[in-house]
CSV table of C-alpha atoms in Angstrom, one decimal:
chain,number,residue,atom,x,y,z
A,177,GLY,CA,-6.7,-3.6,-15.1
A,178,GLU,CA,-3.2,-3.3,-14.1
A,179,ASN,CA,-1.3,-6.3,-12.7
A,180,VAL,CA,1.8,-6.4,-10.8
A,181,GLU,CA,4.0,-9.6,-9.9
A,182,GLN,CA,6.8,-9.4,-7.5
A,183,HIS,CA,9.8,-12.0,-7.0
A,184,PRO,CA,11.2,-13.5,-5.0
A,185,SER,CA,8.3,-14.1,-2.5
A,186,THR,CA,11.0,-14.3,0.5
A,187,LEU,CA,14.7,-13.4,0.3
A,188,SER,CA,17.8,-13.9,2.7
A,189,VAL,CA,20.8,-12.2,2.3
A,190,GLN,CA,24.1,-11.8,4.6
A,191,GLU,CA,24.6,-8.7,6.3
A,192,GLY,CA,26.6,-6.4,4.0
A,193,ASP,CA,25.8,-8.2,1.0
A,194,SER,CA,23.2,-6.6,-1.7
A,195,ALA,CA,19.4,-7.4,-2.2
A,196,VAL,CA,17.4,-7.2,-5.4
A,197,ILE,CA,13.9,-7.4,-5.7
A,198,LYS,CA,12.0,-7.5,-9.2
A,199,CYS,CA,8.7,-6.3,-10.1
A,200,THR,CA,6.7,-6.6,-13.5
A,201,TYR,CA,3.4,-4.6,-14.6
A,202,SER,CA,1.2,-5.0,-17.3
A,203,ASP,CA,-0.3,-1.5,-18.2
A,204,SER,CA,2.2,0.3,-20.2
A,205,ALA,CA,0.3,3.5,-19.5
A,206,SER,CA,1.5,3.2,-15.7
A,207,ASN,CA,4.0,5.7,-15.0
A,208,TYR,CA,4.7,6.0,-11.6
A,209,PHE,CA,6.2,3.2,-9.4
A,210,PRO,CA,6.8,3.3,-5.4
A,211,TRP,CA,8.3,0.6,-3.1
A,212,TYR,CA,6.8,0.7,0.3
A,213,LYS,CA,8.8,-1.0,3.2
A,214,GLN,CA,6.7,-2.6,6.2
A,215,GLU,CA,8.6,-3.6,9.2
A,216,LEU,CA,6.9,-6.4,11.5
A,217,GLY,CA,3.5,-5.1,12.9
A,218,LYS,CA,3.6,-1.7,11.5
A,219,ARG,CA,2.2,0.3,8.7
A,220,PRO,CA,3.7,0.2,5.3
A,221,GLN,CA,6.0,3.5,4.6
A,222,LEU,CA,7.5,4.8,1.1
A,223,ILE,CA,11.2,4.5,0.7
A,224,ILE,CA,11.6,5.5,-3.0
A,225,ASP,CA,9.7,6.1,-6.0
A,226,ILE,CA,10.3,6.7,-9.8
A,227,ARG,CA,8.5,8.0,-12.4
A,228,SER,CA,8.7,6.8,-16.2
A,229,ASN,CA,10.4,9.7,-17.5
A,230,VAL,CA,13.8,8.3,-15.7
A,231,GLY,CA,15.5,5.2,-15.7
A,232,GLU,CA,17.3,5.1,-12.2
A,233,LYS,CA,16.9,6.8,-8.9
A,234,LYS,CA,19.5,6.5,-6.0
A,235,ASP,CA,18.9,7.2,-2.5
A,236,GLN,CA,22.0,6.4,-0.4
A,237,ARG,CA,21.8,2.6,-0.1
A,238,ILE,CA,18.6,2.3,-2.1
A,239,ALA,CA,18.2,2.7,-5.8
A,240,VAL,CA,15.4,1.8,-8.4
A,241,THR,CA,15.9,1.0,-11.7
A,242,LEU,CA,13.0,0.9,-14.4
A,243,ASN,CA,12.7,-0.5,-18.0
A,244,LYS,CA,9.5,0.7,-19.5
A,245,THR,CA,10.2,-1.4,-22.6
A,246,ALA,CA,10.5,-4.6,-20.6
A,247,LYS,CA,7.5,-3.4,-18.3
A,248,HIS,CA,10.0,-4.1,-15.1
A,249,PHE,CA,11.4,-2.3,-12.3
A,250,SER,CA,13.5,-3.5,-9.6
A,251,LEU,CA,14.9,-2.4,-6.0
A,252,HIS,CA,18.5,-2.4,-5.1
A,253,ILE,CA,19.7,-2.3,-1.6
A,254,THR,CA,23.3,-2.5,-0.9
A,255,GLU,CA,25.4,-3.0,2.0
A,256,THR,CA,22.4,-4.6,3.9
A,257,GLN,CA,21.9,-4.2,7.7
A,258,PRO,CA,19.7,-5.8,10.0
A,259,GLU,CA,17.3,-3.0,9.8
A,260,ASP,CA,16.5,-3.7,6.4
A,261,SER,CA,14.6,-6.8,7.4
A,262,ALA,CA,11.0,-6.1,6.5
A,263,VAL,CA,8.5,-6.9,3.7
A,264,TYR,CA,9.2,-4.7,0.6
A,265,PHE,CA,6.0,-4.2,-2.1
A,266,CYS,CA,6.3,-2.7,-5.5
A,267,ALA,CA,3.4,-0.8,-6.7
A,268,ALA,CA,2.0,0.9,-10.4
A,269,SER,CA,-0.2,3.4,-10.9
A,270,LYS,CA,-0.8,6.5,-13.3
A,271,PHE,CA,0.5,9.6,-12.2
A,272,GLY,CA,-2.0,11.3,-10.3
A,273,ASN,CA,-4.3,8.6,-10.1
A,274,GLU,CA,-5.1,7.2,-6.7
A,275,LYS,CA,-5.7,3.9,-7.9
A,276,LEU,CA,-2.9,1.9,-7.1
A,277,THR,CA,-1.9,-1.8,-7.7
A,278,PHE,CA,0.7,-3.7,-5.3
A,279,GLY,CA,2.7,-6.4,-5.9
A,280,THR,CA,2.5,-9.6,-3.3
A,281,GLY,CA,5.5,-8.5,-1.6
A,282,THR,CA,9.1,-9.7,-0.5
A,283,ARG,CA,10.1,-11.0,3.0
A,284,LEU,CA,13.5,-9.6,3.2
A,285,THR,CA,15.7,-11.2,6.2
A,286,ILE,CA,19.1,-10.1,6.6
A,287,ILE,CA,21.2,-12.6,8.4
A,288,PRO,CA,23.9,-11.2,10.9
B,39,GLU,CA,1.2,15.8,14.3
B,40,ALA,CA,0.3,14.6,10.9
B,41,GLN,CA,-1.4,11.4,11.0
B,42,VAL,CA,-3.8,9.1,9.5
B,43,THR,CA,-5.9,7.5,12.5
B,44,GLN,CA,-8.2,4.6,12.2
B,45,ASN,CA,-10.7,3.3,14.9
B,46,PRO,CA,-11.2,0.7,15.9
B,47,ARG,CA,-8.0,-1.1,15.7
B,48,TYR,CA,-9.3,-4.5,16.8
B,49,LEU,CA,-12.4,-5.9,17.2
B,50,ILE,CA,-14.3,-9.4,16.7
B,51,THR,CA,-17.9,-9.5,15.4
B,52,VAL,CA,-20.3,-12.0,14.2
B,53,THR,CA,-21.5,-12.7,10.5
B,54,GLY,CA,-24.0,-10.2,9.3
B,55,LYS,CA,-23.4,-7.6,12.0
B,56,LYS,CA,-23.0,-4.2,10.1
B,57,LEU,CA,-19.3,-3.0,10.7
B,58,THR,CA,-17.7,0.7,10.3
B,59,VAL,CA,-14.2,1.3,10.6
B,60,THR,CA,-13.5,5.2,10.3
B,61,CYS,CA,-10.6,7.0,9.1
B,62,SER,CA,-9.4,10.3,9.5
B,63,GLN,CA,-6.5,12.4,8.3
B,64,ASN,CA,-5.2,15.8,9.4
B,65,MET,CA,-3.0,16.8,6.5
B,66,ASN,CA,-5.6,18.4,4.0
B,67,HIS,CA,-4.9,15.7,1.5
B,68,GLU,CA,-7.3,15.2,-1.3
B,69,TYR,CA,-6.6,11.4,-2.1
B,70,MET,CA,-7.9,8.5,0.5
B,71,SER,CA,-7.7,4.9,-0.1
B,72,TRP,CA,-8.5,1.8,1.7
B,73,TYR,CA,-6.7,-1.4,1.5
B,74,ARG,CA,-6.9,-4.9,2.6
B,75,GLN,CA,-3.8,-6.9,3.7
B,76,ASP,CA,-3.7,-10.7,3.3
B,77,PRO,CA,-0.8,-13.2,3.5
B,78,GLY,CA,0.6,-14.0,0.3
B,79,LEU,CA,-1.8,-11.5,-1.4
B,80,GLY,CA,-0.1,-8.2,-0.5
B,81,LEU,CA,-2.1,-5.1,-0.4
B,82,ARG,CA,-5.2,-5.0,-2.5
B,83,GLN,CA,-7.1,-1.8,-3.2
B,84,ILE,CA,-11.0,-2.0,-2.0
B,85,TYR,CA,-12.1,2.0,-2.9
B,86,TYR,CA,-10.2,5.0,-3.5
B,87,SER,CA,-11.2,8.9,-3.3
B,88,MET,CA,-9.9,11.5,-5.2
B,89,ASN,CA,-12.0,14.2,-3.7
B,90,VAL,CA,-15.0,14.9,-1.4
B,91,GLU,CA,-18.0,13.0,-2.8
B,92,VAL,CA,-15.9,11.3,-5.8
B,93,THR,CA,-15.3,7.6,-5.0
B,94,ASP,CA,-14.2,4.8,-7.1
B,95,LYS,CA,-13.7,0.9,-6.7
B,96,GLY,CA,-10.2,-0.7,-6.6
B,97,ASP,CA,-9.7,-4.1,-6.9
B,98,VAL,CA,-11.7,-5.7,-4.5
B,99,PRO,CA,-14.6,-3.7,-3.8
B,100,GLU,CA,-17.4,-6.7,-3.3
B,101,GLY,CA,-18.7,-6.5,0.4
B,102,TYR,CA,-17.8,-3.1,1.0
B,103,LYS,CA,-19.1,0.9,1.1
B,104,VAL,CA,-17.4,3.8,1.6
B,105,SER,CA,-18.5,7.6,1.5
B,106,ARG,CA,-16.2,10.8,1.4
B,107,LYS,CA,-19.0,13.5,2.8
B,108,GLU,CA,-15.9,15.4,4.4
B,109,LYS,CA,-12.2,15.9,3.3
B,110,ARG,CA,-10.8,14.4,6.3
B,111,ASN,CA,-12.7,11.5,6.8
B,112,PHE,CA,-13.3,8.1,4.9
B,113,PRO,CA,-15.3,5.5,6.7
B,114,LEU,CA,-15.1,1.7,5.6
B,115,ILE,CA,-18.6,-0.1,5.8
B,116,LEU,CA,-18.9,-3.8,5.9
B,117,GLU,CA,-22.9,-3.8,5.5
B,118,SER,CA,-23.1,-7.8,6.2
B,119,PRO,CA,-19.5,-9.0,7.2
B,120,SER,CA,-18.6,-12.3,6.5
B,121,PRO,CA,-15.8,-14.7,7.8
B,122,ASN,CA,-13.6,-14.0,4.4
B,123,GLN,CA,-13.6,-10.4,5.3
B,124,THR,CA,-11.5,-11.3,8.2
B,125,SER,CA,-8.2,-9.3,7.3
B,126,LEU,CA,-6.0,-6.2,8.5
B,127,TYR,CA,-7.1,-3.0,6.8
B,128,PHE,CA,-5.6,0.2,6.1
B,129,CYS,CA,-6.6,3.6,5.3
B,130,ALA,CA,-4.2,5.8,3.5
B,131,SER,CA,-4.1,9.4,2.1
B,132,SER,CA,-2.0,11.2,-0.2
B,133,LEU,CA,-1.5,15.0,-1.2
B,134,SER,CA,-1.4,14.2,-4.9
B,135,GLY,CA,-1.9,10.3,-5.6
B,136,LEU,CA,1.9,10.0,-5.2
B,137,GLU,CA,3.1,8.9,-1.3
B,138,GLN,CA,0.4,7.3,0.5
B,139,PHE,CA,0.4,7.9,4.3
B,140,PHE,CA,-1.0,4.8,6.1
B,141,GLY,CA,-3.1,4.6,9.2
B,142,PRO,CA,-1.8,2.0,11.8
B,143,GLY,CA,-4.4,-0.7,10.5
B,144,THR,CA,-7.6,-2.4,11.6
B,145,ARG,CA,-7.8,-6.1,12.4
B,146,PRO,CA,-11.5,-7.1,12.4
B,147,THR,CA,-12.3,-10.9,13.0
B,148,VAL,CA,-15.7,-11.8,11.4
B,149,LEU,CA,-17.0,-15.1,13.3
């Protein structure tokens, strides 16, 4: 089955700086890669996703890049703000298939 | 309001006493899933369902049962709970297997 590894497990970044979280996956047939944000005590929420037919996707301060050959994808947050502090999860699946494998999460702390 | 609801949100039970956690969504989604969240392990899928009467095992199905008799409901059953099933459980639904909408979570403690 699919295995998703996520690094780092914790990340502290000065406010205004950039943060990068990296994930690798094992199943070359996976073609859908979402990122979820979970604030303390709350439910995970989708913040951005990418399909394997594109290499990069941006949404304001958030971007995701995908390298299919190396089987890794990354989340980039620029101009970080205190409200970016949360746990971030990457995941992988085959498009249209509900079987979703998550990484172990990254706790991001933005230092004011 | 479009939402996924779970009940109960919290409970304390004892080893071996059957437990059912209900999940309901009002978005007419085909897909529903159950996850457990444990520190350092992230979110792990227990079971998922792509349609009524169609369910399949996720990565950690042992000790759990599910059923999907109606589109909107997807209960999680712990037939004989054990302390290692103390966790945070999330139900989720999605329209097409893409964006997952999570419920608020249920935290059972098994003594």
